[in-house]
PDB file of C-alpha atoms in Angstrom:
ATOM      1  CA  MET K 576     108.072 117.425  79.515  1.00  0.00           C
ATOM      2  CA  PRO K 577     111.340 117.897  77.227  1.00  0.00           C
ATOM      3  CA  ALA K 578     111.432 116.298  73.784  1.00  0.00           C
ATOM      4  CA  THR K 579     115.283 115.897  74.474  1.00  0.00           C
ATOM      5  CA  ARG K 580     114.764 113.722  77.301  1.00  0.00           C
ATOM      6  CA  GLU K 581     117.146 110.214  76.306  1.00  0.00           C
ATOM      7  CA  ILE K 582     115.777 107.601  77.996  1.00  0.00           C
ATOM      8  CA  LEU K 583     116.239 103.956  78.464  1.00  0.00           C
ATOM      9  CA  ASP K 584     113.962 100.224  78.893  1.00  0.00           C
ATOM     10  CA  VAL K 585     116.569  98.000  80.893  1.00  0.00           C
ATOM     11  CA  GLY K 586     114.614  95.075  79.868  1.00  0.00           C
ATOM     12  CA  CYS K 587     113.079  96.060  76.836  1.00  0.00           C
ATOM     13  CA  GLY K 588     111.524  92.904  75.645  1.00  0.00           C
ATOM     14  CA  ASP K 589     109.656  94.177  71.829  1.00  0.00           C
ATOM     15  CA  GLY K 590     109.152  97.076  72.557  1.00  0.00           C
ATOM     16  CA  LEU K 591     106.114  97.469  74.985  1.00  0.00           C
ATOM     17  CA  PHE K 592     106.733 100.463  76.970  1.00  0.00           C
ATOM     18  CA  PHE K 593     108.276 102.636  74.186  1.00  0.00           C
ATOM     19  CA  PRO K 594     104.501 104.060  72.819  1.00  0.00           C
ATOM     20  CA  ALA K 595     104.187 105.213  76.620  1.00  0.00           C
ATOM     21  CA  LEU K 596     107.238 106.059  76.963  1.00  0.00           C
ATOM     22  CA  SER K 597     108.007 108.097  73.606  1.00  0.00           C
ATOM     23  CA  GLN K 598     106.712 110.613  75.131  1.00  0.00           C
ATOM     24  CA  PHE K 599     107.976 111.790  77.256  1.00  0.00           C
ATOM     25  CA  GLY K 600     111.474 111.778  74.636  1.00  0.00           C
ATOM     26  CA  ASN K 601     113.858 109.502  73.217  1.00  0.00           C
ATOM     27  CA  VAL K 602     113.288 106.115  74.335  1.00  0.00           C
ATOM     28  CA  THR K 603     116.565 102.750  73.317  1.00  0.00           C
ATOM     29  CA  GLY K 604     116.569  99.656  74.820  1.00  0.00           C
ATOM     30  CA  VAL K 605     118.414  96.984  76.327  1.00  0.00           C
ATOM     31  CA  GLU K 606     117.192  93.718  75.742  1.00  0.00           C
ATOM     32  CA  SER K 607     118.611  89.748  76.927  1.00  0.00           C
ATOM     33  CA  ASP K 608     116.452  87.630  75.364  1.00  0.00           C
ATOM     34  CA  THR K 609     116.944  87.054  71.372  1.00  0.00           C
ATOM     35  CA  GLU K 610     113.613  85.538  71.203  1.00  0.00           C
ATOM     36  CA  ILE K 611     111.584  87.703  72.431  1.00  0.00           C
ATOM     37  CA  VAL K 612     112.627  90.857  69.812  1.00  0.00           C
ATOM     38  CA  ASP K 613     111.011  90.684  66.654  1.00  0.00           C
ATOM     39  CA  PRO K 614     113.926  91.730  63.814  1.00  0.00           C
ATOM     40  CA  ALA K 615     109.956  93.066  61.475  1.00  0.00           C
ATOM     41  CA  GLY K 616     109.397  94.481  64.890  1.00  0.00           C
ATOM     42  CA  GLU K 617     108.330  98.900  64.808  1.00  0.00           C
ATOM     43  CA  PHE K 618     111.202  99.861  66.900  1.00  0.00           C
ATOM     44  CA  PHE K 619     113.999  96.715  66.295  1.00  0.00           C
ATOM     45  CA  GLU K 620     116.304  99.871  65.366  1.00  0.00           C
ATOM     46  CA  GLN K 621     115.861 101.062  69.145  1.00  0.00           C
ATOM     47  CA  ILE K 622     116.789  98.150  70.443  1.00  0.00           C
ATOM     48  CA  HIS K 623     120.132  96.320  71.593  1.00  0.00           C
ATOM     49  CA  ILE K 624     120.905  93.262  71.650  1.00  0.00           C
ATOM     50  CA  GLY K 625     122.514  91.846  74.389  1.00  0.00           C
ATOM     51  CA  GLN K 626     123.574  92.038  78.234  1.00  0.00           C
ATOM     52  CA  PHE K 627     122.919  94.966  80.299  1.00  0.00           C
ATOM     53  CA  ASP K 628     126.293  94.361  82.199  1.00  0.00           C
ATOM     54  CA  ASP K 629     129.585  96.445  81.525  1.00  0.00           C
ATOM     55  CA  SER K 630     129.706  95.479  76.451  1.00  0.00           C
ATOM     56  CA  TYR K 631     126.678  97.628  76.935  1.00  0.00           C
ATOM     57  CA  GLN K 632     128.330 101.393  75.599  1.00  0.00           C
ATOM     58  CA  PRO K 633     125.588 104.060  74.581  1.00  0.00           C
ATOM     59  CA  HIS K 634     128.279 106.433  74.585  1.00  0.00           C
ATOM     60  CA  LYS K 635     125.495 108.216  76.055  1.00  0.00           C
ATOM     61  CA  GLN K 636     123.572 109.413  79.121  1.00  0.00           C
ATOM     62  CA  PHE K 637     120.005 109.009  80.482  1.00  0.00           C
ATOM     63  CA  GLN K 638     117.216 111.401  82.013  1.00  0.00           C
ATOM     64  CA  TRP K 639     115.120 108.144  82.724  1.00  0.00           C
ATOM     65  CA  ILE K 640     116.139 104.317  82.976  1.00  0.00           C
ATOM     66  CA  THR K 641     114.148 102.051  83.670  1.00  0.00           C
ATOM     67  CA  MET K 642     114.253  98.568  85.014  1.00  0.00           C
ATOM     68  CA  LEU K 643     110.997  97.056  85.640  1.00  0.00           C
ATOM     69  CA  ASP K 644     110.310  93.700  86.870  1.00  0.00           C
ATOM     70  CA  VAL K 645     113.949  93.043  85.792  1.00  0.00           C
ATOM     71  CA  ILE K 646     116.393  92.927  88.486  1.00  0.00           C
ATOM     72  CA  GLU K 647     114.122  89.984  90.529  1.00  0.00           C
ATOM     73  CA  HIS K 648     116.001  87.858  86.503  1.00  0.00           C
ATOM     74  CA  ILE K 649     119.625  88.701  87.195  1.00  0.00           C
ATOM     75  CA  PRO K 650     121.149  86.962  89.579  1.00  0.00           C
ATOM     76  CA  ASP K 651     123.863  90.548  90.874  1.00  0.00           C
ATOM     77  CA  ALA K 652     121.191  92.688  90.938  1.00  0.00           C
ATOM     78  CA  THR K 653     122.887  95.626  92.487  1.00  0.00           C
ATOM     79  CA  SER K 654     125.587  95.438  89.405  1.00  0.00           C
ATOM     80  CA  ALA K 655     123.296  96.035  87.644  1.00  0.00           C
ATOM     81  CA  LEU K 656     121.531  99.334  89.518  1.00  0.00           C
ATOM     82  CA  GLN K 657     125.243 100.041  89.738  1.00  0.00           C
ATOM     83  CA  LEU K 658     125.172 100.339  85.734  1.00  0.00           C
ATOM     84  CA  ALA K 659     122.154 102.217  85.912  1.00  0.00           C
ATOM     85  CA  SER K 660     123.735 105.224  88.045  1.00  0.00           C
ATOM     86  CA  ALA K 661     126.436 105.333  85.417  1.00  0.00           C
ATOM     87  CA  LEU K 662     124.397 106.159  83.014  1.00  0.00           C
ATOM     88  CA  LEU K 663     122.534 108.881  84.533  1.00  0.00           C
ATOM     89  CA  THR K 664     123.020 112.104  84.267  1.00  0.00           C
ATOM     90  CA  ASP K 665     123.269 114.390  86.894  1.00  0.00           C
ATOM     91  CA  ASP K 666     118.983 114.631  86.867  1.00  0.00           C
ATOM     92  CA  GLY K 667     118.335 112.044  86.187  1.00  0.00           C
ATOM     93  CA  LYS K 668     116.229 108.827  87.487  1.00  0.00           C
ATOM     94  CA  VAL K 669     115.279 105.164  87.441  1.00  0.00           C
ATOM     95  CA  LEU K 670     112.381 104.434  87.364  1.00  0.00           C
ATOM     96  CA  ILE K 671     111.585 100.376  88.985  1.00  0.00           C
ATOM     97  CA  THR K 672     109.232  97.825  89.973  1.00  0.00           C
ATOM     98  CA  VAL K 673     109.720  94.176  91.630  1.00  0.00           C
ATOM     99  CA  PRO K 674     107.156  91.315  92.529  1.00  0.00           C
ATOM    100  CA  ALA K 675     106.971  91.817  96.186  1.00  0.00           C
ATOM    101  CA  PHE K 676     106.607  89.668  99.268  1.00  0.00           C
ATOM    102  CA  ASN K 677     108.260  85.520  98.939  1.00  0.00           C
ATOM    103  CA  LEU K 678     105.467  84.940 100.739  1.00  0.00           C
ATOM    104  CA  LEU K 679     103.613  85.223  97.839  1.00  0.00           C
ATOM    105  CA  TRP K 680     107.136  83.191  95.384  1.00  0.00           C
ATOM    106  CA  THR K 681     104.621  81.191  93.440  1.00  0.00           C
ATOM    107  CA  LYS K 682     105.132  78.369  90.664  1.00  0.00           C
ATOM    108  CA  HIS K 683     104.680  81.677  88.644  1.00  0.00           C
ATOM    109  CA  ASP K 684     108.145  82.569  90.006  1.00  0.00           C
ATOM    110  CA  ASP K 685     109.932  79.898  89.652  1.00  0.00           C
ATOM    111  CA  PHE K 686     108.679  79.495  85.532  1.00  0.00           C
ATOM    112  CA  ASN K 687     109.953  83.397  84.773  1.00  0.00           C
ATOM    113  CA  HIS K 688     113.616  82.015  87.197  1.00  0.00           C
ATOM    114  CA  HIS K 689     113.244  84.604  89.571  1.00  0.00           C
ATOM    115  CA  GLN K 690     116.294  85.369  92.432  1.00  0.00           C
ATOM    116  CA  THR K 691     113.601  86.350  94.435  1.00  0.00           C
ATOM    117  CA  ARG K 692     110.534  89.067  95.690  1.00  0.00           C
ATOM    118  CA  TYR K 693     111.563  91.901  96.805  1.00  0.00           C
ATOM    119  CA  ASN K 694     110.365  93.884  99.848  1.00  0.00           C
ATOM    120  CA  LYS K 695     111.200  97.998 100.357  1.00  0.00           C
ATOM    121  CA  ARG K 696     114.440  96.634 102.766  1.00  0.00           C
ATOM    122  CA  LEU K 697     115.825  94.696 100.462  1.00  0.00           C
ATOM    123  CA  LEU K 698     115.140  97.435  97.621  1.00  0.00           C
ATOM    124  CA  LYS K 699     116.860 100.057  99.739  1.00  0.00           C
ATOM    125  CA  ARG K 700     119.886  97.641 100.845  1.00  0.00           C
ATOM    126  CA  GLN K 701     120.943  97.271  96.281  1.00  0.00           C
ATOM    127  CA  THR K 702     120.037 100.722  95.335  1.00  0.00           C
ATOM    128  CA  THR K 703     122.005 102.348  98.416  1.00  0.00           C
ATOM    129  CA  ALA K 704     125.240 100.198  97.006  1.00  0.00           C
ATOM    130  CA  ALA K 705     124.588 100.527  93.665  1.00  0.00           C
ATOM    131  CA  GLY K 706     125.436 104.486  94.689  1.00  0.00           C
ATOM    132  CA  LEU K 707     121.589 104.894  94.001  1.00  0.00           C
ATOM    133  CA  LYS K 708     119.239 107.082  96.921  1.00  0.00           C
ATOM    134  CA  ILE K 709     115.137 105.519  97.357  1.00  0.00           C
ATOM    135  CA  ILE K 710     112.911 109.874  96.806  1.00  0.00           C
ATOM    136  CA  ASN K 711     109.313 107.596  96.517  1.00  0.00           C
ATOM    137  CA  MET K 712     108.890 103.465  96.976  1.00  0.00           C
ATOM    138  CA  HIS K 713     105.374 102.392  97.881  1.00  0.00           C
ATOM    139  CA  TYR K 714     104.055  98.905  96.906  1.00  0.00           C
ATOM    140  CA  PHE K 715     100.681  98.365  94.463  1.00  0.00           C
ATOM    141  CA  TYR K 716      98.780  95.958  93.277  1.00  0.00           C
ATOM    142  CA  HIS K 717      97.101  95.308  97.082  1.00  0.00           C
ATOM    143  CA  TRP K 718      93.936  93.965  95.523  1.00  0.00           C
ATOM    144  CA  THR K 719      96.126  91.223  93.668  1.00  0.00           C
ATOM    145  CA  PHE K 720      97.897  90.649  97.723  1.00  0.00           C
ATOM    146  CA  ALA K 721      95.855  87.401  99.072  1.00  0.00           C
ATOM    147  CA  ALA K 722      94.672  86.139  95.560  1.00  0.00           C
ATOM    148  CA  LYS K 723      98.735  85.773  95.193  1.00  0.00           C
ATOM    149  CA  LEU K 724      98.375  84.023  98.965  1.00  0.00           C
ATOM    150  CA  LEU K 725      95.741  81.806  97.973  1.00  0.00           C
ATOM    151  CA  VAL K 726      97.336  80.466  94.742  1.00  0.00           C
ATOM    152  CA  ARG K 727     100.721  79.840  97.597  1.00  0.00           C
ATOM    153  CA  LEU K 728      97.865  78.025  99.253  1.00  0.00           C
ATOM    154  CA  LYS K 729      97.139  75.691  96.934  1.00  0.00           C
ATOM    155  CA  GLU K 730      99.986  74.950  95.503  1.00  0.00           C
ATOM    156  CA  SER K 731     101.485  73.391  98.954  1.00  0.00           C
ATOM    157  CA  ILE K 732      98.142  71.003  98.322  1.00  0.00           C
ATOM    158  CA  VAL K 733      97.795  70.380  94.155  1.00  0.00           C
ATOM    159  CA  THR K 734     101.813  69.220  93.463  1.00  0.00           C
ATOM    160  CA  ALA K 735     102.036  70.696  89.978  1.00  0.00           C
ATOM    161  CA  PRO K 736     104.859  71.359  87.534  1.00  0.00           C
ATOM    162  CA  PRO K 737     105.400  75.043  86.314  1.00  0.00           C
ATOM    163  CA  ALA K 738     103.743  76.459  83.599  1.00  0.00           C
ATOM    164  CA  SER K 739     103.311  79.605  81.783  1.00  0.00           C
ATOM    165  CA  ALA K 740     100.455  81.456  82.450  1.00  0.00           C
ATOM    166  CA  GLN K 741      97.161  81.431  80.184  1.00  0.00           C
ATOM    167  CA  VAL K 742      96.099  84.480  78.658  1.00  0.00           C
ATOM    168  CA  PRO K 743      92.155  85.368  81.038  1.00  0.00           C
ATOM    169  CA  ALA K 744      89.537  85.663  79.203  1.00  0.00           C
ATOM    170  CA  THR K 745      88.401  89.374  78.274  1.00  0.00           C
ATOM    171  CA  TRP K 746      85.852  89.754  80.457  1.00  0.00           C
ATOM    172  CA  VAL K 747      88.495  88.485  83.165  1.00  0.00           C
ATOM    173  CA  ASN K 748      91.092  90.896  81.603  1.00  0.00           C
ATOM    174  CA  LYS K 749      88.569  93.821  82.061  1.00  0.00           C
ATOM    175  CA  THR K 750      87.652  93.544  85.396  1.00  0.00           C
ATOM    176  CA  CYS K 751      91.925  94.037  86.462  1.00  0.00           C
ATOM    177  CA  GLN K 752      92.071  96.318  84.405  1.00  0.00           C
ATOM    178  CA  THR K 753      88.719  98.705  87.160  1.00  0.00           C
ATOM    179  CA  LEU K 754      90.026  97.345  89.985  1.00  0.00           C
ATOM    180  CA  CYS K 755      92.918  98.122  88.557  1.00  0.00           C
ATOM    181  CA  GLN K 756      91.816 101.701  88.144  1.00  0.00           C
ATOM    182  CA  ILE K 757      90.451 101.378  91.304  1.00  0.00           C
ATOM    183  CA  GLU K 758      93.141 100.911  93.127  1.00  0.00           C
ATOM    184  CA  GLN K 759      95.175 103.921  92.366  1.00  0.00           C
ATOM    185  CA  ARG K 760      92.826 106.183  92.661  1.00  0.00           C
ATOM    186  CA  PHE K 761      91.075 105.493  95.972  1.00  0.00           C
ATOM    187  CA  ILE K 762      94.339 103.348  97.749  1.00  0.00           C
ATOM    188  CA  THR K 763      97.156 104.053  95.989  1.00  0.00           C
ATOM    189  CA  PRO K 764      97.304 107.304  97.113  1.00  0.00           C
ATOM    190  CA  LEU K 765      97.373 105.224 101.353  1.00  0.00           C
ATOM    191  CA  ARG K 766     100.400 103.588 101.309  1.00  0.00           C
ATOM    192  CA  LEU K 767      99.216 101.110 101.943  1.00  0.00           C
ATOM    193  CA  PRO K 768     102.632  98.622 103.862  1.00  0.00           C
ATOM    194  CA  PHE K 769     101.252  95.448 101.358  1.00  0.00           C
ATOM    195  CA  GLY K 770     100.695  94.931  98.049  1.00  0.00           C
ATOM    196  CA  SER K 771     102.340  91.597  94.728  1.00  0.00           C
ATOM    197  CA  SER K 772     104.645  94.939  93.341  1.00  0.00           C
ATOM    198  CA  LEU K 773     106.730  97.247  94.179  1.00  0.00           C
ATOM    199  CA  PHE K 774     107.833 100.304  93.119  1.00  0.00           C
ATOM    200  CA  ALA K 775     110.669 102.705  93.261  1.00  0.00           C
ATOM    201  CA  ILE K 776     111.889 106.125  92.525  1.00  0.00           C
ATOM    202  CA  ALA K 777     115.802 105.870  92.260  1.00  0.00           C
ATOM    203  CA  VAL K 778     118.247 108.805  92.242  1.00  0.00           C
ATOM    204  CA  ARG K 779     121.977 109.232  92.404  1.00  0.00           C
ATOM    205  CA  SER K 780     123.057 109.976  96.395  1.00  0.00           C
TER     206      SER K 780
END
């Protein structure tokens, strides 16, 4: 892929995905939460701090726009997708991930101010209204689906206020990473109709 590809990471935080994305082109980001962008951070100069709305004027088009676990936070997600569509080049793509299924709603969603969790129908409706056409869409994190259901069941029994997630032990992280790798290799190609997250690629319609 050409090194001149322009990539925009919407809701980029402090640039977590910049190292990976920079393998494919020139990366810039936009982030509305000033508290999570370090002025002394490695990628600070590449990040526009402000809302992703009509006030954002990058004066260029992008081949890739990533919206990774972003639009579920936005009350008017369709408008954000419309802006992404307007910022695409003619051959550009929007890469989207969102949490899936309101059935899996937990206090984690409340704590993170999610507006909703998605299914394919809702994401297709919003992208279509925004002038985009989905060319690839599938659920992933299949193995966490049951775990999220159990968390929801527990929360229906034990009442507690929403709280930030705790960093798990190293062995837990490594186990989860292994399970994700196994899923990606053997299960994701099956395109199962469930998962705790939803992935989509969209182009201008």
